[in-house]
Amino acid sequence: MFCKCAARASRALRPTHPRCGVLTLPALSDTVSASGTSWSHWTYKRESSNSAWSSKVPQIPTWEPVAENQLPPPDLVDKLERLALVDFGSKEGVDCLEKAIRFADQLHVINTDGVEPMDSVLEDRELYLRDDTITEGECAEELLRLAKHTVEEYFVAPPGNIPLPKREERSAMLKHSEF
Amino acid sequence: LGPVMLDFSVPIRRWVMCRQFQCHQLFISWALLSSLPQMVGVVGLEIHAQIQSTSKLFSGSHVRFLAPPNSLVSHFDASLPGTLPVLNRRCVEAAVLTGLALNCTINRKSLFDRKHYFYADMPAGYQITQQRVPIAVNGMLVYSYFEGRRRNQVVTKSVKIKQIQLEQDSGKSLHDDERSQTLIDLNRAGVGLMELVMEPEMCCGEEAAAAVRELQLILQALGTCQANMAEGQLRVDANVSVHRPGEPLGVRTEVKNINSVRHLAKAIDYEIQRQMEVLQSAGKVLNETRAFDSKSGNTIPMRDKEGLQDYRFMPEPNLPPLFVYESEASVPAGVDPAQVVVIDRLSGQLPELPSVKRTRLVETYGILQEHSFTLVNEDGLIDYFENVVQTTKAEPRKVIGWVIKELMGNLNSQNLNVSQSPISPCALAELISLVESGHISSSTAKQVFQEMWKAPEKTVGQIVKEQDLWMINDKEELQKICKRIVDSHPEEVQIIRGGNKKVLNKLMGEVQRETKGRTDPVQIRAILEKMVS
């Protein structure tokens, strides 16, 4: 799988995530818990390390391999592709997606009990409220110039949402594309 | 024999149809089923009200119904990269005012989210809305409608409002099926909307229609929305399902494309009926979106849009939380109070709501409740009515009869509104005063009214004089006329003397006909009774 350093992680922590199951390596079986309490393992490790300088970044890489059967089912990825209109194109594309998700999964290690979620760093600022006056508009020509094809000052679109072709058809379509 | 369709309200008819069953078997199953309660409809409304503001929710483009295509579009509305949303204070105030009028709790802090879906009239690919924490929650709308054969028994109900949220409108798509294309006009894209979500507490089309009518009146009184369904300022989607009371709710369908309050009632009633028929014939109701076809009065399934949508809600990163403050005192230091939304200031600006107006009219003038509804529903009618009452010395209860029956009757038949009435409040007041003073009878007055309608330039006096409609009050004259009638109807007199008093009405009718209605029925009756006995 994509993690080559798993074998080296003898005292590794296990950021568990409901989506990805984890291969239990023989060396880890006694330190690994069944579900979701890896954070308590981590504090234990911290307290026992006795170092004045406590970094939240683990000293040893903590990647874990993910078995094929633990990956999200292929139609979930397909559904994501339809919703976001992003084509993963091939196995490499899906692997790339998996890596990206895995990287982000590290966020689940952090304890956020009692901490309000933050959407924006500007939460302590006043949201500026504008006066109700007309300040923009009347630039139809400028906007229509951006479209290749217009009809009498309207933008032109296909008659409805064109559903993404099925996976098999897509691979035929993209055979000659960069993917 | 296929599945038995048992209609609980007409078991006898079904028994005849199902006579192939063993008698006792049918009786048992009927007895069991007839003890089950009837299926009822469950209706929840989702209403989008276009905020009446000069500029859009997040940009400074003008808000107008008719304009050259794409002329009221800014760079932000066209979702050009590098543009950011800037919230319009008037839209926040409109949402807070509406929330206050509907008894909602205003959230001091509310958040904006992005709702992602692809459609050509939404160039950004997402709509900025308030899904997690909307601006107002937990309100109530009180509405009434009339029952009974004469529609004069008022029924008052209420429906809980789950939340009110601010969101963006999308552009308009014009479908050109011939050339297989859609033309997009973004003038409407970005206009502020208030989405009102109601709890599914209503049971039929009539209730939903009454609720929406009341909401229209409230929004118009507040000035936050013009609430004209035909122009798309108020869009109502109905979620309809059926179930037996006490059992869990059934599968619901969403009904769209409803352009008027009457269509709303029809669409909901049709959908409830359709679902009941589907379930009674052992079918299953599908969770789908249906469009209302006004021509046939039916709902038709809309094209299935790629199964269940997942909108992938995420917080809007370009907008920090929206704070509204309780009072000027709670505005933090360093913030200009004129720049922020203060709830106290807005509650002070709340106008008289329709329900309060109705109560005031009933109490001040002693009119019936159903009359107060008509007065409030028609634009300008209250002013007209109050004008007449002040000018004439007649009782308001008499005036209201003229206003509701004669005036509104004529206006409705010619599809005019109150401001277009050919008869001014002064003219009507004059007419009513003449009746009160006994110069013309009430039946003549109705004639005169019609004449005034046709010839608004003539005064009341002119018309009465021209057609010689003055009331006959001379006692001698009245005696003479009555004697004439009594003498020419000897048989009727005998019948009356025999005990049948109702025939007296016939004689009265004769007198009225002779005098062209220029007599007071009360006086005539007295004279005739004396003559006959």
XYZ file of C-alpha atoms in Angstrom:
712
model
C 0.000 0.000 0.000
C 1.093 3.580 0.171
C 2.754 3.398 3.548
C 6.261 2.001 3.563
C 7.191 3.011 7.067
C 4.573 0.981 8.875
C 6.993 -1.792 9.569
C 9.292 0.644 11.335
C 6.611 1.962 13.628
C 6.977 -0.384 16.510
C 5.558 1.930 19.128
C 3.337 3.659 16.633
C 0.118 5.363 17.504
C -2.959 4.591 15.599
C -5.106 7.476 14.453
C -8.270 5.506 14.023
C -10.938 6.651 11.672
C -14.247 4.962 11.063
C -13.717 5.064 7.336
C -10.388 3.320 7.207
C -9.833 0.093 8.937
C -6.320 -0.781 9.889
C -4.165 -3.819 9.353
C -3.025 -5.068 12.678
C 0.687 -5.688 12.385
C 1.974 -8.357 14.733
C 4.193 -5.913 16.593
C 1.366 -3.595 17.367
C -1.268 -6.005 18.471
C -0.705 -5.513 22.142
C -0.599 -1.724 22.102
C -3.480 -1.263 19.784
C -6.975 -0.648 21.099
C -10.116 -1.853 19.407
C -11.686 1.481 18.529
C -11.413 5.173 18.901
C -9.394 5.665 22.073
C -6.047 6.312 20.470
C -5.999 9.772 22.016
C -5.680 8.267 25.475
C -2.749 6.178 24.261
C -1.178 9.324 23.046
C -1.442 11.238 26.323
C -0.034 8.244 28.121
C 2.906 8.327 25.778
C 3.286 12.049 26.356
C 3.261 11.846 30.107
C 5.752 9.053 30.121
C 8.184 10.826 27.850
C 9.178 13.378 30.557
C 10.507 15.893 28.084
C 10.280 19.631 28.811
C 9.705 20.371 25.165
C 6.409 18.644 24.166
C 5.723 18.748 20.494
C 2.359 17.724 19.189
C 3.966 16.310 16.111
C 4.708 12.639 16.727
C 8.399 11.871 16.779
C 7.996 8.796 14.671
C 5.875 8.649 11.523
C 2.606 7.031 12.251
C 1.374 5.908 8.879
C -0.649 2.765 8.716
C -1.391 0.771 5.635
C -5.005 0.530 4.626
C -6.258 -2.737 3.218
C -8.045 -2.760 -0.114
C -11.292 -3.963 1.399
C -11.243 -1.081 3.880
C -11.348 1.573 1.216
C -14.657 3.327 0.611
C -16.773 1.321 -1.805
C -16.187 2.232 -5.454
C -19.710 3.615 -5.901
C -19.134 6.108 -3.098
C -16.227 7.482 -5.057
C -18.409 7.421 -8.134
C -21.106 9.385 -6.310
C -18.530 11.922 -5.173
C -17.381 12.254 -8.735
C -20.928 13.006 -9.861
C -21.585 15.529 -7.122
C -18.360 17.409 -7.533
C -18.057 16.850 -11.276
C -14.477 15.795 -10.790
C -13.273 12.788 -12.699
C -10.777 10.668 -10.893
C -10.188 8.943 -14.159
C -8.208 5.992 -13.081
C -6.869 3.961 -10.200
C -4.018 6.417 -9.787
C -6.559 9.186 -9.425
C -8.442 7.317 -6.733
C -5.193 6.542 -4.922
C -4.292 10.188 -5.014
C -7.675 10.977 -3.482
C -7.105 8.375 -0.795
C -3.754 9.879 0.097
C -5.267 13.296 0.377
C -8.019 12.026 2.666
C -5.537 10.135 4.774
C -3.416 13.199 5.203
C -6.408 15.125 6.428
C -7.447 12.290 8.745
C -4.708 13.307 11.133
C -7.004 16.038 12.344
C -9.061 13.385 14.111
C -6.201 12.769 16.540
C -6.681 16.129 18.188
C -8.952 16.400 21.203
C -11.502 19.115 20.651
C -13.662 18.611 23.735
C -15.101 21.923 24.843
C -13.641 23.804 21.908
C -16.090 25.631 19.638
C -15.574 24.897 15.948
C -14.073 27.820 14.073
C -15.006 28.485 10.471
C -13.012 31.622 9.887
C -10.191 33.469 11.581
C -12.286 36.630 11.406
C -14.874 35.504 13.923
C -14.015 38.252 16.362
C -14.574 40.959 13.791
C -17.889 42.630 13.066
C -19.509 41.382 9.872
C -19.689 44.545 7.807
C -23.251 45.390 6.763
C -23.660 47.385 3.604
C -26.239 50.143 3.051
C -29.117 49.235 0.771
C -28.053 51.316 -2.246
C -27.414 50.491 -5.881
C -23.693 50.513 -6.567
C -23.193 47.886 -9.271
C -24.780 46.367 -12.324
C -25.454 47.671 -15.830
C -22.496 45.796 -17.280
C -24.349 43.294 -19.441
C -22.036 43.787 -22.436
C -18.926 43.213 -20.363
C -20.320 39.995 -18.890
C -21.725 38.642 -22.119
C -18.387 39.170 -23.810
C -16.996 36.452 -21.535
C -19.287 33.821 -23.009
C -18.447 32.240 -26.329
C -22.070 31.822 -27.333
C -24.925 34.133 -26.333
C -28.438 34.624 -27.669
C -29.909 38.142 -27.531
C -28.212 39.108 -24.253
C -28.932 35.771 -22.581
C -26.319 33.219 -21.642
C -26.824 29.844 -23.286
C -26.815 26.559 -21.412
C -27.742 22.977 -22.341
C -31.415 22.053 -21.768
C -30.805 20.472 -18.365
C -28.140 18.965 -16.226
C -26.260 16.449 -18.348
C -25.573 13.522 -16.053
C -21.973 12.362 -15.874
C -21.567 9.375 -18.215
C -21.119 6.012 -16.552
C -17.638 4.923 -15.602
C -17.257 2.587 -18.567
C -18.310 5.214 -21.043
C -16.060 7.733 -19.399
C -12.963 5.612 -19.750
C -13.761 5.241 -23.438
C -14.162 9.003 -23.747
C -10.961 9.759 -21.875
C -8.829 7.164 -23.616
C -7.203 9.872 -25.638
C -7.078 12.515 -22.922
C -4.189 13.318 -20.658
C -5.392 10.958 -17.970
C -61.302 -11.281 -6.637
C -58.474 -8.831 -6.203
C -57.670 -6.818 -3.050
C -60.782 -5.464 -1.472
C -61.032 -1.671 -1.579
C -62.920 -0.821 1.545
C -64.172 2.716 1.754
C -65.113 3.192 5.377
C -67.633 5.888 4.678
C -69.726 3.709 2.352
C -69.461 0.143 3.613
C -72.826 -0.925 2.235
C -71.904 -0.227 -1.375
C -68.697 -2.209 -1.014
C -70.515 -5.051 0.657
C -72.677 -5.348 -2.411
C -69.595 -5.345 -4.659
C -67.900 -7.992 -2.583
C -70.819 -10.345 -2.234
C -68.685 -13.211 -3.470
C -67.047 -13.265 -0.069
C -68.456 -15.470 2.593
C -70.838 -13.246 4.491
C -69.273 -13.799 7.878
C -65.734 -13.338 6.560
C -66.614 -9.960 5.074
C -68.388 -8.879 8.194
C -65.335 -9.662 10.327
C -62.864 -7.898 8.065
C -65.161 -4.904 7.718
C -65.639 -4.721 11.465
C -61.868 -4.833 11.989
C -61.101 -2.252 9.352
C -63.904 0.087 10.251
C -62.438 0.378 13.743
C -59.241 1.841 12.226
C -59.215 5.628 12.042
C -59.442 7.336 8.672
C -56.296 8.359 6.835
C -55.489 12.053 7.065
C -53.234 14.293 5.081
C -50.114 15.910 6.541
C -48.917 19.108 4.931
C -45.742 21.074 5.599
C -44.948 24.236 3.657
C -41.594 25.632 2.574
C -41.969 29.245 1.564
C -39.427 31.441 -0.189
C -40.218 35.140 0.164
C -38.260 37.598 -1.949
C -37.040 40.414 0.280
C -38.224 43.841 -0.796
C -34.949 45.732 -0.933
C -33.291 48.107 -3.368
C -30.171 46.038 -3.825
C -29.327 42.366 -3.638
C -28.337 40.291 -0.623
C -24.584 40.196 -1.190
C -24.005 42.726 -3.963
C -25.010 46.224 -4.948
C -27.042 45.376 -8.041
C -30.573 46.688 -8.358
C -33.536 44.433 -7.547
C -36.300 44.817 -10.115
C -38.845 42.472 -11.662
C -38.658 43.527 -15.305
C -35.406 44.712 -16.847
C -33.294 43.940 -19.908
C -31.670 40.522 -19.482
C -28.438 40.450 -17.481
C -28.466 44.212 -16.935
C -28.860 44.025 -13.137
C -25.892 41.732 -12.663
C -22.645 42.585 -10.914
C -19.368 40.713 -11.097
C -20.217 38.895 -7.876
C -23.647 37.827 -9.163
C -21.995 36.390 -12.253
C -19.623 34.488 -9.927
C -16.515 35.884 -11.505
C -13.381 34.836 -9.604
C -12.042 37.311 -7.086
C -15.406 38.648 -5.958
C -16.643 38.488 -2.378
C -20.081 38.723 -0.747
C -20.961 41.845 1.270
C -24.134 41.479 3.330
C -26.954 44.008 2.885
C -28.163 45.415 6.225
C -31.717 45.961 4.930
C -32.063 42.225 4.224
C -31.018 41.353 7.757
C -33.516 43.884 9.128
C -36.238 42.422 6.907
C -35.554 38.936 8.231
C -35.539 40.157 11.849
C -38.791 42.115 11.355
C -40.466 39.078 9.847
C -39.157 36.929 12.688
C -40.511 39.377 15.282
C -43.921 39.527 13.579
C -44.103 35.740 13.621
C -43.111 35.445 17.293
C -39.750 33.869 16.536
C -36.666 33.782 18.697
C -34.037 35.852 16.928
C -30.617 34.191 17.063
C -28.136 36.778 18.248
C -25.457 34.921 16.294
C -26.223 33.229 13.020
C -23.937 31.622 10.456
C -23.805 31.338 6.682
C -23.211 28.103 4.780
C -22.719 26.982 1.210
C -25.147 24.552 -0.369
C -23.549 22.938 -3.416
C -25.410 21.775 -6.478
C -24.958 22.317 -10.175
C -27.486 24.150 -12.300
C -26.995 26.635 -15.100
C -28.876 29.475 -13.371
C -26.524 29.336 -10.371
C -23.128 30.156 -11.829
C -21.195 29.785 -8.567
C -22.137 26.122 -8.189
C -23.294 26.822 -4.650
C -25.914 28.926 -2.904
C -25.086 30.916 0.224
C -27.721 30.025 2.806
C -28.054 29.538 6.580
C -28.382 25.871 7.276
C -26.742 25.380 10.654
C -27.789 28.441 12.615
C -30.465 30.534 10.889
C -31.397 34.040 11.891
C -34.766 33.196 13.488
C -36.270 29.996 14.909
C -39.379 28.689 16.689
C -42.114 31.032 15.637
C -45.834 30.694 15.094
C -48.259 31.790 12.410
C -51.906 32.161 13.454
C -54.419 31.939 10.630
C -58.187 31.631 10.214
C -60.645 30.383 7.679
C -64.407 30.164 7.472
C -66.543 27.067 7.697
C -70.193 26.305 7.560
C -72.715 26.487 4.823
C -72.755 30.263 4.855
C -69.008 30.485 5.476
C -69.477 32.516 8.621
C -68.051 30.257 11.331
C -64.486 31.278 11.899
C -61.907 28.580 12.684
C -58.576 29.802 14.029
C -55.493 27.601 13.861
C -51.787 28.019 14.231
C -48.747 26.454 12.640
C -45.253 26.414 14.102
C -42.483 27.989 12.104
C -39.332 25.972 12.410
C -36.945 28.613 11.138
C -36.422 31.657 8.967
C -33.155 31.850 7.072
C -31.526 34.254 4.651
C -30.438 32.863 1.312
C -29.640 33.814 -2.255
C -32.023 33.478 -5.137
C -30.894 31.840 -8.383
C -31.194 33.282 -11.865
C -33.985 32.554 -14.325
C -33.853 29.862 -16.972
C -35.930 30.110 -20.121
C -36.235 26.733 -21.743
C -36.017 26.692 -25.510
C -36.899 23.114 -26.325
C -36.884 23.693 -30.078
C -33.220 24.528 -30.196
C -32.449 22.266 -27.255
C -30.985 25.030 -25.123
C -31.722 27.063 -22.037
C -31.345 30.832 -21.943
C -30.046 32.169 -18.641
C -30.895 35.588 -17.206
C -28.991 36.403 -14.024
C -30.994 39.500 -13.029
C -32.591 37.533 -10.232
C -29.396 35.779 -9.159
C -28.310 36.952 -5.731
C -31.587 38.616 -4.709
C -32.249 38.111 -1.006
C -34.787 35.474 -0.009
C -36.262 34.562 3.341
C -36.930 30.862 3.546
C -39.696 30.063 6.045
C -39.885 26.424 7.028
C -43.130 25.375 8.680
C -43.758 22.259 10.723
C -46.014 19.663 9.085
C -49.044 20.523 11.197
C -51.642 21.236 8.549
C -53.997 18.651 7.155
C -55.534 19.936 3.942
C -55.406 22.478 1.119
C -57.821 24.889 2.790
C -55.621 25.264 5.872
C -52.504 25.758 3.789
C -54.235 28.359 1.636
C -55.473 30.265 4.694
C -52.000 30.188 6.252
C -50.363 31.502 3.103
C -52.974 34.269 2.739
C -52.343 35.402 6.287
C -48.593 35.308 5.699
C -49.042 37.430 2.587
C -50.949 40.046 4.582
C -48.307 40.071 7.323
C -45.402 40.425 4.895
C -47.183 43.186 3.001
C -47.973 45.031 6.225
C -44.308 44.793 7.292
C -43.092 45.877 3.876
C -40.490 43.103 3.866
C -41.990 41.301 0.866
C -44.680 42.164 -1.653
C -45.809 38.528 -1.509
C -47.285 38.366 -5.004
C -47.261 34.678 -5.943
C -47.921 35.318 -9.597
C -44.771 37.437 -9.884
C -42.669 34.921 -8.023
C -42.161 37.121 -4.978
C -43.622 34.373 -2.825
C -42.882 30.773 -3.789
C -44.556 27.951 -1.928
C -43.558 24.286 -2.051
C -45.779 21.797 -0.279
C -44.573 18.581 1.361
C -47.548 16.222 1.406
C -47.984 12.788 2.958
C -50.831 10.717 4.391
C -51.094 8.494 7.451
C -53.477 7.281 10.097
C -53.395 9.426 13.241
C -51.121 7.856 15.812
C -49.050 5.975 13.248
C -45.702 7.224 11.967
C -45.759 9.727 9.116
C -46.019 8.356 5.614
C -43.632 8.905 2.703
C -43.831 12.497 1.560
C -43.749 14.045 -1.878
C -42.793 17.600 -2.671
C -45.163 19.590 -4.864
C -43.717 22.522 -6.804
C -44.768 24.972 -9.518
C -47.690 26.486 -7.603
C -48.526 29.981 -8.805
C -51.442 31.107 -6.669
C -53.111 30.444 -3.351
C -56.055 28.750 -5.063
C -53.717 26.437 -6.962
C -52.005 25.634 -3.673
C -55.242 24.348 -2.151
C -56.085 22.371 -5.292
C -52.628 20.851 -5.614
C -52.519 19.733 -1.985
C -55.992 18.245 -2.045
C -55.250 16.392 -5.287
C -51.986 15.036 -3.913
C -53.597 13.852 -0.652
C -56.331 12.122 -2.647
C -53.805 10.536 -5.000
C -51.675 9.198 -2.148
C -54.699 7.779 -0.346
C -55.774 5.992 -3.515
C -52.287 4.602 -4.047
C -52.168 3.241 -0.486
C -55.691 1.869 -0.576
C -54.883 -0.136 -3.675
C -51.891 -1.581 -1.791
C -49.343 0.523 -3.677
C -46.407 2.504 -2.320
C -45.996 6.250 -2.337
C -42.637 7.284 -3.826
C -40.505 9.993 -2.276
C -40.359 12.261 -5.317
C -40.825 15.798 -6.544
C -44.029 16.499 -8.430
C -45.065 19.538 -10.422
C -48.588 20.962 -10.289
C -50.292 21.308 -13.649
C -52.860 24.082 -13.295
C -54.734 23.093 -16.455
C -55.619 19.599 -15.319
C -55.419 20.210 -11.569
C -53.099 17.192 -11.222
C -49.572 16.715 -9.968
C -47.098 15.158 -12.360
C -43.767 13.595 -11.379
C -40.836 15.821 -12.323
C -37.790 14.428 -14.065
C -35.770 12.511 -11.488
C -32.660 14.589 -10.866
C -29.915 12.021 -10.363
C -31.399 10.442 -7.274
C -31.075 11.857 -3.785
C -29.013 15.023 -3.755
C -26.165 15.472 -1.322
C -25.610 19.199 -0.957
C -22.231 18.923 0.791
C -22.943 21.819 3.166
C -19.907 23.684 4.336
C -19.449 26.925 6.279
C -19.175 30.007 4.054
C -15.550 30.980 4.559
C -15.969 34.548 3.315
C -18.549 35.601 5.902
C -17.884 35.743 9.639
C -20.837 35.153 11.992
C -23.715 37.630 11.843
C -24.474 39.293 15.151
C -27.681 41.151 15.923
C -27.930 43.066 19.161
C -30.695 43.256 21.727
C -30.518 47.007 22.317
C -28.265 49.967 21.681
C -26.726 49.340 25.083
C -25.546 45.871 24.130
C -23.681 47.067 21.056
C -19.970 46.670 21.885
C -17.778 49.732 22.210
C -16.096 50.883 19.049
C -18.986 49.722 16.866
C -21.240 52.327 15.298
C -24.839 51.509 16.358
C -26.144 52.819 13.054
C -24.090 50.187 11.264
C -25.513 47.176 13.088
C -28.947 45.618 13.465
C -30.583 46.341 16.807
C -33.670 44.327 17.689
C -35.272 46.939 19.959
C -35.092 49.531 17.236
C -36.855 47.166 14.856
C -39.595 46.090 17.267
C -40.362 49.766 17.675
C -40.868 49.953 13.919
C -43.304 47.044 13.715
C -46.567 48.237 12.141
C -50.069 47.122 13.130
C -50.341 43.476 12.097
C -53.470 42.214 10.281
C -54.830 40.255 13.252
C -54.556 43.307 15.506
C -56.206 45.440 12.835
C -59.123 43.040 12.590
C -59.685 42.996 16.320
C -59.568 46.780 16.397
C -62.155 47.052 13.610
C -64.513 44.625 15.300
C -64.205 46.412 18.628
C -64.412 49.949 17.299
C -67.229 49.494 14.817
C -69.082 46.455 16.112
C -68.902 44.660 12.789
C -68.801 40.889 12.316
C -65.507 38.996 12.250
C -65.988 37.844 8.672
C -66.433 41.479 7.632
C -63.178 42.419 9.315
C -61.431 39.774 7.220
C -62.814 41.251 4.000
C -61.817 44.753 5.073
C -58.239 43.712 5.822
C -57.873 41.542 2.729
C -58.746 44.265 0.245
C -56.168 46.957 -0.291
C -57.590 50.354 0.656
C -60.963 49.082 1.801
C -60.399 49.974 5.446
C -59.707 53.591 4.539
C -62.784 53.688 2.321
C -64.958 52.231 5.049
C -63.658 54.516 7.774
C -64.107 57.496 5.475
C -67.773 56.658 4.887
C -68.408 56.042 8.577
C -66.953 59.388 9.519
C -68.912 61.293 6.871
C -72.318 59.754 7.423
C -74.200 59.616 10.700
C -75.401 56.095 10.032
C -74.326 53.135 12.160
C -71.124 51.394 11.037
C -73.039 48.122 10.875
C -75.272 49.554 8.176
C -72.326 51.025 6.318
C -70.463 47.735 6.301
C -73.396 46.084 4.532
C -73.164 48.612 1.714
C -69.396 48.305 1.509
C -69.242 44.520 1.527
C -72.266 43.718 -0.618
C -72.845 46.574 -3.032
C -69.387 48.081 -3.376
C -67.288 44.907 -3.302
C -69.870 43.036 -5.357
C -69.601 45.534 -8.185
C -65.821 45.855 -7.902
C -65.345 42.084 -8.058
C -67.652 41.581 -11.015
C -65.712 44.167 -12.994
C -62.352 43.076 -11.605
C -61.532 46.500 -10.190
C -59.779 47.365 -6.975
C -60.968 49.844 -4.369
C -58.949 52.748 -5.731
C -60.734 52.350 -9.070
C -64.236 52.572 -7.616
C -66.416 55.075 -9.526
C -68.310 55.885 -6.328
C -66.301 57.920 -3.852
C -66.659 57.492 -0.087
C -68.452 60.874 0.101
C -71.021 59.878 -2.507
C -71.752 56.619 -0.732
C -71.993 58.451 2.561
C -74.530 60.840 1.030
C -76.604 57.966 -0.253
C -76.621 56.211 3.088
C -77.577 59.420 4.860
C -80.589 59.805 2.570
C -81.751 56.321 3.485
C -81.252 56.995 7.169
C -83.211 60.227 7.024
C -86.078 58.470 5.315
C -85.875 60.333 2.031
C -85.450 57.202 0.006
C -86.168 53.595 0.820
C -83.446 50.994 1.058
C -84.573 49.190 -2.078
C -84.577 52.442 -4.072
C -81.154 53.168 -2.708
C -79.784 50.018 -4.288
C -81.173 51.174 -7.631
C -79.611 54.581 -7.125
C -76.279 52.946 -6.295
C -76.241 51.157 -9.640
C -77.096 54.413 -11.404
C -74.284 56.212 -9.564
C -71.884 53.464 -10.623
C -72.740 53.992 -14.260
C -72.755 57.792 -14.063
C -70.202 58.858 -11.460
C -70.385 62.498 -12.524
C -73.967 62.878 -11.291
C -74.659 63.520 -7.605
C -77.013 61.412 -5.551
C -79.591 64.175 -5.436
C -79.556 64.548 -9.211
C -80.223 60.881 -9.832
C -83.033 60.675 -7.277
C -84.706 63.744 -8.704
C -84.322 62.605 -12.325
C -85.949 59.274 -11.705
C -88.390 60.571 -9.146
C -87.355 58.125 -6.491
C -88.212 60.116 -3.416
C -89.893 58.105 -0.718
C -93.575 58.528 -0.286
C -94.078 59.589 3.303
C -97.411 61.296 3.042
C -99.733 59.236 5.230
C -102.794 59.987 3.124
C -101.035 58.965 -0.054
C -99.958 55.714 1.554
C -103.485 54.974 2.783
C -104.846 55.567 -0.700
C -102.357 53.208 -2.293
C -102.910 50.474 0.246
C -106.676 50.771 -0.056
C -106.328 50.371 -3.811
C -104.309 47.184 -3.408
C -106.580 45.734 -0.755
C -109.643 46.400 -2.870
C -108.173 44.791 -5.949
C -107.174 41.621 -4.108
C -110.306 40.383 -2.298
C -109.297 36.699 -2.342
C -105.964 37.368 -0.681
C -107.683 39.462 1.973
C -110.003 36.557 2.741
C -107.060 34.163 3.109
C -105.330 36.556 5.465
C -108.457 36.987 7.502
C -108.635 33.205 7.552
C -105.304 33.019 9.374
C -102.567 32.776 6.754
C -100.496 35.853 7.525
C -97.850 35.005 4.946
C -100.076 36.205 2.112
C -99.647 39.703 3.536
C -96.186 39.677 2.032
C -97.763 39.300 -1.381
C -99.839 42.403 -0.841
C -96.765 44.260 0.368
C -94.986 43.202 -2.785
C -97.849 44.599 -4.841
C -97.598 47.940 -3.038
C -93.849 48.068 -3.597
C -94.338 47.290 -7.255
C -96.973 49.967 -7.673
C -94.843 52.606 -6.018
C -91.609 51.447 -7.651
C -90.167 50.651 -4.250
C -90.567 54.147 -2.915
C -92.259 53.095 0.307
C -91.050 52.022 3.719
C -91.951 48.356 4.158
C -92.476 48.744 7.887
C -95.095 51.483 7.487
C -96.867 49.646 4.654
C -97.091 46.471 6.660
C -98.666 48.308 9.572
C -101.219 50.012 7.334
C -102.126 46.831 5.485
C -102.482 44.846 8.681
C -104.892 47.446 10.056
C -106.880 47.502 6.821
C -107.176 43.777 6.503
C -108.156 42.929 10.037
